[in-house]
Short mmCIF file of C-alpha atoms and ligand atoms in Angstrom, two decimals:
data_model
loop_
_atom_site.label_atom_id
_atom_site.label_comp_id
_atom_site.label_asym_id
_atom_site.label_seq_id
_atom_site.Cartn_x
_atom_site.Cartn_y
_atom_site.Cartn_z
CA UNK J 1 0.82 -15.19 14.62
CA UNK J 2 -0.81 -17.85 16.79
CA UNK J 3 -0.12 -21.53 16.86
CA UNK J 4 -2.96 -24.03 16.43
CA UNK J 5 -3.93 -27.20 18.25
CA UNK J 6 -6.58 -29.89 18.11
CA UNK J 7 -8.94 -29.43 21.06
CA UNK J 8 -11.55 -32.15 20.53
CA UNK J 9 -13.37 -34.42 18.09
CA UNK J 10 -16.81 -36.01 17.69
CA UNK J 11 -18.81 -38.11 15.21
CA UNK J 12 -22.35 -39.15 14.49
CA UNK J 13 -23.66 -41.84 12.12
CA UNK J 14 -27.18 -42.93 11.11
CA UNK J 15 -28.83 -45.74 13.08
CA UNK J 16 -29.64 -47.92 10.08
CA UNK J 17 -26.98 -50.53 9.31
CA UNK J 18 -26.97 -51.93 5.75
CA UNK J 19 -24.81 -55.05 5.38
CA UNK J 20 -23.28 -56.48 2.23
CA UNK J 21 -25.83 -59.27 2.45
CA UNK J 22 -28.64 -56.68 2.53
CA UNK J 23 -27.27 -55.32 -0.79
CA UNK J 24 -26.83 -58.83 -2.23
CA UNK J 25 -30.57 -59.34 -1.59
CA UNK J 26 -31.28 -56.22 -3.73
CA UNK J 27 -28.79 -56.63 -6.62
CA UNK J 28 -26.32 -58.94 -8.34
CA UNK J 29 -23.43 -58.71 -5.86
CA UNK J 30 -22.10 -60.64 -2.89
CA UNK J 31 -20.54 -60.11 0.54
CA UNK J 32 -17.45 -61.92 -0.73
CA UNK J 33 -17.01 -59.59 -3.78
CA UNK J 34 -17.46 -56.39 -1.78
CA UNK J 35 -15.38 -57.52 1.21
CA UNK J 36 -12.39 -58.79 -0.76
CA UNK J 37 -12.22 -55.78 -3.15
CA UNK J 38 -12.92 -53.00 -0.67
CA UNK J 39 -12.75 -54.22 2.98
CA UNK J 40 -16.31 -52.92 3.44
CA UNK J 41 -18.73 -55.16 5.38
CA UNK J 42 -21.52 -52.71 6.24
CA UNK J 43 -22.38 -49.04 6.04
CA UNK J 44 -24.81 -46.64 7.79
CA UNK J 45 -27.56 -45.15 5.66
CA UNK J 46 -29.97 -42.38 6.67
CA UNK J 47 -33.64 -43.05 7.11
CA UNK J 48 -34.77 -40.20 9.39
CA UNK J 49 -31.48 -38.33 9.82
CA UNK J 50 -30.40 -35.36 7.75
CA UNK J 51 -27.02 -33.87 6.92
CA UNK J 52 -27.71 -31.15 9.48
CA UNK J 53 -28.77 -33.53 12.25
CA UNK J 54 -25.66 -35.72 11.75
CA UNK J 55 -23.43 -32.62 11.61
CA UNK J 56 -24.97 -31.19 14.77
CA UNK J 57 -24.59 -34.57 16.61
CA UNK J 58 -20.90 -34.71 15.64
CA UNK J 59 -20.39 -31.07 16.52
CA UNK J 60 -21.94 -31.38 19.97
CA UNK J 61 -19.66 -34.31 20.81
CA UNK J 62 -16.62 -32.43 19.52
CA UNK J 63 -17.49 -29.30 21.56
CA UNK J 64 -18.05 -31.48 24.65
CA UNK J 65 -14.71 -33.22 24.27
CA UNK J 66 -12.99 -29.84 23.68
CA UNK J 67 -14.73 -28.28 26.66
CA UNK J 68 -15.86 -25.38 24.44
CA UNK J 69 -19.27 -23.65 24.40
CA UNK J 70 -20.87 -23.05 20.99
CA UNK J 71 -20.92 -19.27 21.68
CA UNK J 72 -17.07 -19.28 21.81
CA UNK J 73 -16.75 -20.43 18.17
CA UNK J 74 -15.47 -17.87 15.69
CA UNK J 75 -15.66 -20.09 12.70
CA UNK J 76 -17.66 -23.05 11.44
CA UNK J 77 -16.76 -24.84 8.19
CA UNK J 78 -18.78 -27.78 6.91
CA UNK J 79 -17.11 -29.85 4.20
CA UNK J 80 -19.78 -31.62 2.16
CA UNK J 81 -21.00 -32.52 -1.29
CA UNK J 82 -24.51 -33.24 -0.03
CA UNK J 83 -26.00 -30.34 1.98
CA UNK J 84 -29.69 -30.71 2.84
CA UNK J 85 -30.30 -27.66 0.65
CA UNK J 86 -28.09 -25.30 -1.33
CA UNK J 87 -29.59 -22.30 0.50
CA UNK J 88 -29.02 -21.78 3.36
CA UNK J 89 -25.82 -23.75 3.37
CA UNK J 90 -25.06 -26.51 5.86
CA UNK J 91 -22.79 -24.50 8.11
CA UNK J 92 -25.52 -21.86 8.64
CA UNK J 93 -27.96 -24.62 9.61
CA UNK J 94 -25.39 -25.97 12.06
CA UNK J 95 -24.83 -22.49 13.54
CA UNK J 96 -28.56 -22.12 14.07
CA UNK J 97 -28.93 -25.51 15.77
CA UNK J 98 -25.90 -24.96 18.02
CA UNK J 99 -26.65 -21.29 18.77
CA UNK J 100 -23.06 -20.44 17.74
CA UNK J 101 -23.97 -16.84 17.14
CA UNK J 102 -20.44 -15.45 17.09
CA UNK J 103 -19.21 -17.73 14.34
CA UNK J 104 -18.62 -16.90 10.70
CA UNK J 105 -19.87 -19.92 8.70
CA UNK J 106 -19.33 -21.36 5.25
CA UNK J 107 -19.34 -24.64 3.41
CA UNK J 108 -16.41 -26.07 1.49
CA UNK J 109 -16.56 -28.53 -1.36
CA UNK J 110 -13.54 -30.76 -2.07
CA UNK J 111 -15.23 -34.21 -2.24
CA UNK J 112 -13.51 -36.86 -0.14
CA UNK J 113 -10.65 -34.44 0.66
CA UNK J 114 -13.12 -31.90 2.01
CA UNK J 115 -12.52 -32.40 5.74
CA UNK J 116 -8.72 -32.13 5.29
CA UNK J 117 -9.09 -28.98 3.14
CA UNK J 118 -11.50 -27.48 5.70
CA UNK J 119 -9.24 -28.30 8.65
CA UNK J 120 -6.32 -26.70 6.81
CA UNK J 121 -8.46 -23.60 6.08
CA UNK J 122 -9.50 -23.30 9.75
CA UNK J 123 -5.88 -23.71 10.89
CA UNK J 124 -4.89 -20.88 8.56
CA UNK J 125 -7.67 -18.65 9.94
CA UNK J 126 -6.39 -19.24 13.46
CA UNK J 127 -2.72 -18.83 12.50
CA UNK J 128 -3.53 -15.57 10.73
CA UNK J 129 -5.46 -14.23 13.70
CA UNK J 130 -8.90 -14.19 12.01
CA UNK J 131 -10.30 -16.80 14.49
CA UNK J 132 -9.40 -18.24 17.86
CA UNK J 133 -11.69 -21.26 17.97
CA UNK J 134 -13.02 -23.14 14.92
CA UNK J 135 -15.38 -26.06 14.42
CA UNK J 136 -14.72 -28.13 11.29
CA UNK J 137 -17.22 -30.74 10.16
CA UNK J 138 -16.96 -33.33 7.44
CA UNK J 139 -20.46 -34.64 6.69
CA UNK J 140 -22.11 -36.55 3.88
CA UNK J 141 -25.47 -38.09 2.97
CA UNK J 142 -24.10 -39.78 -0.14
CA UNK J 143 -27.03 -42.19 -0.25
CA UNK J 144 -29.05 -39.44 -1.93
CA UNK J 145 -26.66 -38.98 -4.85
CA UNK J 146 -25.88 -42.64 -5.49
CA UNK J 147 -27.47 -44.65 -8.26
CA UNK J 148 -28.84 -47.58 -6.26
CA UNK J 149 -29.12 -49.64 -9.45
CA UNK J 150 -25.35 -49.29 -10.17
CA UNK J 151 -23.56 -52.07 -8.27
CA UNK J 152 -20.16 -50.60 -9.19
CA UNK J 153 -20.70 -47.54 -6.99
CA UNK J 154 -23.57 -48.04 -4.57
CA UNK J 155 -21.81 -50.75 -2.57
CA UNK J 156 -18.96 -48.38 -1.71
CA UNK J 157 -20.58 -45.51 0.11
CA UNK J 158 -22.17 -44.70 3.48
CA UNK J 159 -23.55 -41.67 5.34
CA UNK J 160 -22.18 -39.99 8.45
CA UNK J 161 -20.49 -36.95 10.00
CA UNK J 162 -17.35 -36.19 11.97
CA UNK J 163 -16.11 -32.96 13.58
CA UNK J 164 -13.01 -31.44 15.11
CA UNK J 165 -12.47 -28.27 17.16
CA UNK J 166 -9.25 -26.31 16.62
CA UNK J 167 -8.05 -23.56 18.87
CA UNK J 168 -5.30 -20.98 19.21
CA UNK J 169 -2.39 -22.21 21.26
CA UNK J 170 1.10 -21.17 22.52
CA UNK J 171 2.55 -24.53 21.62
CA UNK J 172 2.40 -25.68 17.95
CA UNK J 173 0.03 -28.61 17.41
CA UNK J 174 -0.63 -28.09 13.68
CA UNK J 175 2.73 -28.54 11.95
CA UNK J 176 2.07 -28.37 8.25
CA UNK J 177 0.09 -29.30 5.09
CA UNK J 178 0.76 -30.61 1.59
CA UNK J 179 -2.28 -30.05 -0.62
CA UNK J 180 -2.91 -30.54 -4.31
CA UNK J 181 -5.47 -30.72 -7.11
CA UNK J 182 -5.55 -31.98 -10.68
CA UNK J 183 -8.61 -30.59 -12.45
CA UNK J 184 -7.57 -32.24 -15.70
CA UNK J 185 -8.51 -35.66 -14.18
CA UNK J 186 -11.92 -34.42 -12.94
CA UNK J 187 -13.76 -36.79 -15.30
CA UNK J 188 -12.68 -39.86 -13.28
CA UNK J 189 -15.15 -39.06 -10.45
CA UNK J 190 -18.20 -36.99 -11.33
CA UNK J 191 -21.72 -36.03 -10.52
CA UNK J 192 -23.57 -33.55 -12.70
CA UNK J 193 -26.21 -31.49 -10.96
CA UNK J 194 -28.36 -30.23 -13.85
CA UNK J 195 -28.20 -29.37 -17.47
CA UNK J 196 -28.44 -25.66 -18.24
CA UNK J 197 -32.15 -24.93 -18.70
CA UNK J 198 -32.93 -21.23 -19.02
CA UNK J 199 -35.19 -19.52 -21.60
CA UNK J 200 -32.21 -18.04 -23.48
CA UNK J 201 -30.56 -21.41 -23.95
CA UNK J 202 -33.85 -22.98 -25.06
CA UNK J 203 -34.19 -20.26 -27.70
CA UNK J 204 -30.55 -20.64 -28.70
CA UNK J 205 -31.05 -24.38 -29.20
CA UNK J 206 -34.19 -23.80 -31.33
CA UNK J 207 -32.23 -21.32 -33.49
CA UNK J 208 -29.44 -23.88 -33.99
CA UNK J 209 -31.46 -26.95 -34.98
CA UNK J 210 -28.49 -28.77 -36.57
CA UNK J 211 -26.85 -28.93 -33.14
CA UNK J 212 -28.04 -31.58 -30.77
CA UNK J 213 -29.07 -30.39 -27.32
CA UNK J 214 -26.40 -31.13 -24.77
CA UNK J 215 -26.52 -34.73 -23.70
CA UNK J 216 -28.34 -35.09 -20.45
CA UNK J 217 -25.70 -35.76 -17.83
CA UNK J 218 -25.90 -38.27 -15.01
CA UNK J 219 -26.99 -36.76 -11.73
CA UNK J 220 -25.53 -39.66 -9.82
CA UNK J 221 -21.98 -40.44 -8.79
CA UNK J 222 -19.92 -41.90 -11.62
CA UNK J 223 -16.49 -43.31 -10.92
CA UNK J 224 -13.66 -44.80 -12.97
CA UNK J 225 -12.59 -47.07 -10.10
CA UNK J 226 -9.25 -48.20 -11.52
CA UNK J 227 -8.15 -44.67 -12.39
CA UNK J 228 -9.13 -43.47 -8.89
CA UNK J 229 -7.19 -46.40 -7.39
CA UNK J 230 -4.02 -45.47 -9.37
CA UNK J 231 -4.39 -41.80 -8.49
CA UNK J 232 -4.71 -42.52 -4.77
CA UNK J 233 -1.78 -44.90 -4.43
CA UNK J 234 0.45 -42.42 -6.25
CA UNK J 235 -0.63 -39.10 -4.83
CA UNK J 236 -1.19 -40.04 -1.17
CA UNK J 237 2.37 -41.31 -0.49
CA UNK J 238 3.77 -38.36 -2.49
CA UNK J 239 1.85 -35.83 -0.42
CA UNK J 240 2.76 -37.52 2.90
CA UNK J 241 6.43 -37.56 1.79
CA UNK J 242 6.32 -33.88 0.94
CA UNK J 243 4.65 -33.07 4.25
CA UNK J 244 7.23 -34.95 6.28
CA UNK J 245 10.14 -33.45 4.32
CA UNK J 246 8.83 -29.96 5.06
CA UNK J 247 8.67 -30.83 8.78
CA UNK J 248 12.03 -32.57 8.91
CA UNK J 249 10.42 -35.84 10.00
CA UNK J 250 10.33 -39.35 8.56
CA UNK J 251 7.52 -41.89 8.42
CA UNK J 252 9.14 -43.66 11.39
CA UNK J 253 8.33 -40.58 13.56
CA UNK J 254 4.61 -40.81 12.81
CA UNK J 255 2.46 -42.66 15.38
CA UNK J 256 -0.90 -42.66 13.55
CA UNK J 257 -1.99 -42.36 9.94
CA UNK J 258 -5.64 -41.38 9.42
CA UNK J 259 -6.37 -41.82 5.71
CA UNK J 260 -9.63 -41.39 3.80
CA UNK J 261 -11.46 -44.73 4.20
CA UNK J 262 -12.22 -45.38 0.51
CA UNK J 263 -10.91 -48.87 0.27
CA UNK J 264 -8.77 -51.25 2.36
CA UNK J 265 -6.53 -52.03 -0.66
CA UNK J 266 -5.72 -48.34 -1.17
CA UNK J 267 -4.61 -47.97 2.47
CA UNK J 268 -2.63 -51.20 2.21
CA UNK J 269 -0.88 -49.99 -1.01
CA UNK J 270 -0.05 -46.65 0.58
CA UNK J 271 1.39 -48.38 3.69
CA UNK J 272 3.49 -50.61 1.42
CA UNK J 273 4.82 -47.64 -0.56
CA UNK J 274 5.67 -45.76 2.60
CA UNK J 275 7.14 -48.91 4.17
CA UNK J 276 5.01 -48.46 7.27
CA UNK J 277 3.23 -51.22 9.25
CA UNK J 278 -0.54 -51.35 8.77
CA UNK J 279 -0.83 -51.19 12.59
CA UNK J 280 -0.26 -47.45 12.37
CA UNK J 281 -3.23 -46.97 10.02
CA UNK J 282 -6.76 -46.40 11.35
CA UNK J 283 -9.28 -48.62 9.54
CA UNK J 284 -13.03 -48.38 9.89
CA UNK J 285 -14.34 -48.76 6.32
CA UNK J 286 -15.51 -52.25 7.35
CA UNK J 287 -18.20 -50.61 9.48
CA UNK J 288 -18.97 -47.34 7.65
CA UNK J 289 -17.95 -47.78 4.00
CA UNK J 290 -16.70 -44.70 2.21
CA UNK J 291 -18.31 -41.63 3.79
CA UNK J 292 -16.46 -39.15 1.58
CA UNK J 293 -15.87 -35.83 3.39
CA UNK J 294 -16.88 -37.45 6.71
CA UNK J 295 -14.44 -40.32 6.52
CA UNK J 296 -11.21 -38.81 7.88
CA UNK J 297 -13.23 -36.97 10.53
CA UNK J 298 -14.99 -40.10 11.79
CA UNK J 299 -11.74 -42.12 11.78
CA UNK J 300 -9.95 -39.29 13.65
CA UNK J 301 -12.69 -39.26 16.30
CA UNK J 302 -12.47 -43.05 16.72
CA UNK J 303 -8.70 -42.78 17.07
CA UNK J 304 -8.97 -39.98 19.69
CA UNK J 305 -11.54 -41.94 21.69
CA UNK J 306 -9.60 -45.21 21.53
CA UNK J 307 -7.17 -44.02 24.21
CA UNK J 308 -4.18 -44.86 22.05
CA UNK J 309 -3.08 -41.24 21.40
CA UNK J 310 -0.48 -39.92 23.81
CA UNK J 311 0.79 -36.43 24.43
CA UNK J 312 3.48 -35.64 21.80
CA UNK J 313 2.24 -38.26 19.28
CA UNK J 314 2.51 -37.30 15.63
CA UNK J 315 -0.64 -37.74 13.47
CA UNK J 316 -0.89 -37.57 9.70
CA UNK J 317 -4.34 -37.04 8.20
CA UNK J 318 -4.72 -37.63 4.48
CA UNK J 319 -7.70 -37.09 2.19
CA UNK J 320 -8.08 -37.78 -1.56
CA UNK J 321 -10.96 -37.79 -3.94
CA UNK J 322 -12.96 -36.06 -6.67
CA UNK J 323 -11.60 -33.00 -8.35
CA UNK J 324 -9.15 -34.64 -8.28
CA UNK J 325 -8.09 -33.37 -4.90
CA UNK J 326 -5.71 -34.58 -2.23
CA UNK J 327 -4.05 -33.27 0.91
CA UNK J 328 -2.16 -34.31 4.00
CA UNK J 329 -1.91 -32.54 7.38
CA UNK J 330 0.57 -33.07 10.23
CA UNK J 331 -0.43 -32.63 13.87
CA UNK J 332 1.50 -33.08 17.11
CA UNK J 333 -0.87 -33.92 19.97
CA UNK J 334 -0.83 -31.54 22.86
CA UNK J 335 -2.98 -33.12 25.58
N1 ACO G 1 -20.56 -57.05 -7.22
C1 ACO G 1 -20.18 -58.01 -8.10
N2 ACO G 1 -19.52 -57.75 -9.24
C2 ACO G 1 -19.23 -56.45 -9.49
C3 ACO G 1 -19.58 -55.42 -8.66
C4 ACO G 1 -20.29 -55.76 -7.48
N3 ACO G 1 -20.68 -54.85 -6.60
N4 ACO G 1 -19.17 -54.25 -9.20
C5 ACO G 1 -18.54 -54.57 -10.34
N5 ACO G 1 -18.60 -55.89 -10.51
C6 ACO G 1 -18.06 -56.64 -11.64
C7 ACO G 1 -17.96 -55.81 -12.89
O1 ACO G 1 -19.18 -55.83 -13.61
C8 ACO G 1 -16.87 -56.51 -13.65
O2 ACO G 1 -17.37 -57.66 -14.24
P1 ACO G 1 -16.93 -58.06 -15.75
O3 ACO G 1 -15.44 -58.30 -15.65
O4 ACO G 1 -17.73 -59.27 -16.01
O5 ACO G 1 -17.26 -56.85 -16.58
C9 ACO G 1 -15.92 -56.96 -12.54
O6 ACO G 1 -16.69 -57.02 -11.35
C10 ACO G 1 -14.77 -56.03 -12.32
O7 ACO G 1 -15.24 -54.71 -12.28
P2 ACO G 1 -14.33 -53.45 -12.07
O8 ACO G 1 -15.14 -52.22 -11.98
O9 ACO G 1 -13.17 -53.58 -13.00
O10 ACO G 1 -13.84 -53.84 -10.55
P3 ACO G 1 -12.50 -53.53 -9.86
O11 ACO G 1 -11.70 -54.77 -9.72
O12 ACO G 1 -11.81 -52.31 -10.48
O13 ACO G 1 -12.98 -53.10 -8.43
C11 ACO G 1 -13.31 -51.11 -7.14
C12 ACO G 1 -13.84 -52.00 -8.28
C13 ACO G 1 -13.37 -51.87 -5.87
C14 ACO G 1 -14.19 -49.86 -7.05
C15 ACO G 1 -11.85 -50.75 -7.51
O14 ACO G 1 -11.81 -50.16 -8.81
C16 ACO G 1 -11.22 -49.83 -6.56
O15 ACO G 1 -10.75 -50.25 -5.53
N6 ACO G 1 -11.17 -48.52 -6.87
C17 ACO G 1 -10.61 -47.56 -5.98
C18 ACO G 1 -11.45 -46.42 -5.97
C19 ACO G 1 -12.40 -46.42 -4.81
O16 ACO G 1 -12.42 -47.17 -3.92
N7 ACO G 1 -13.20 -45.40 -4.92
C20 ACO G 1 -14.12 -45.09 -3.86
C21 ACO G 1 -14.79 -43.86 -4.15
S1 ACO G 1 -13.76 -42.60 -4.69
C22 ACO G 1 -12.93 -41.99 -3.44
O17 ACO G 1 -13.32 -42.11 -2.30
C23 ACO G 1 -11.69 -41.24 -3.69
#
């Protein structure tokens, strides 16, 4: 069994900046409303970029910082809800663009927890000996699945990608995970792709005229904001507590907390429940909004490039979102 460590990170966001004032010019909202409720001031939205181009940009920076060639990768996982196309999947498109011909590639879908789930999966591949070097990407072009006439959701989200390279190591860098899901609460955060429309169902409906055809479901993101808020402030501290108990550490031992950047007030509530100073939490939702699966990855890259991470520092990464899904990972930095 091999140990696992973090070798490098990268990120890539679209050029186009959309401010709260830009949105206020399009709909009945205001910079003040958005800023005070969410901490978001602006977000990046694609114009020319694609999920693949953002993913490849983040991957190239992560490979460069890890000092790894694309040909050395054994595994590529892209966590996303918004691939450019369902076939081929995003990870295959990334493999092609990078020339990572020795990698096995697949996508993973776990909404805003996707990057954390994918990083955990890659760490398990390496621990189990199925891979030595893995590229994990969290990427999202949420702007294409948002209802731009719904001010309750469209002000929250942004586009972007972040990446991390994990590698086999003699010294343990990846120290544990506490993951969970609650499918029974799936209805609080949804997006329905399509209604079932095949010839057999059409015939079945015509033979059962008393039954109404299934209601056409929204193909855009729907969110019960207050339920999601309650879920996050309960589950995230629980999962971090569980993770630290398993590792025999306390919150005081942790140097940096990298949480999903959904909302400033969620991070603040988690910090309060854990009794940890906000100084230890990375915050960038003011600049990028909520980038779903990309959010922890982009925040991790910003932290790594800030120069504030020292050898031996403990990092907690925590994702939470649709499913409902949540998960926390513990790393010790080996630099
Ligand atoms: N601008 C102005 N007014 C607005 C806007 C807007 N963009 N959106 C909603 N409002 C209005 C509503 O119409 C409502 O008005 P009413 O009282 O006259 O009906 C009022 O503001 C309150 O609306 P709520 O939806 O109840 O707003 P709330 O105070 O719950 O704040 C928010 C919404 C910020 C989304 C909050 O629920 C929250 O923080 N949720 C956490 C979940 C989250 O951040 N999810 C992100 C995506 S999911 C994830 O990443 C896991």
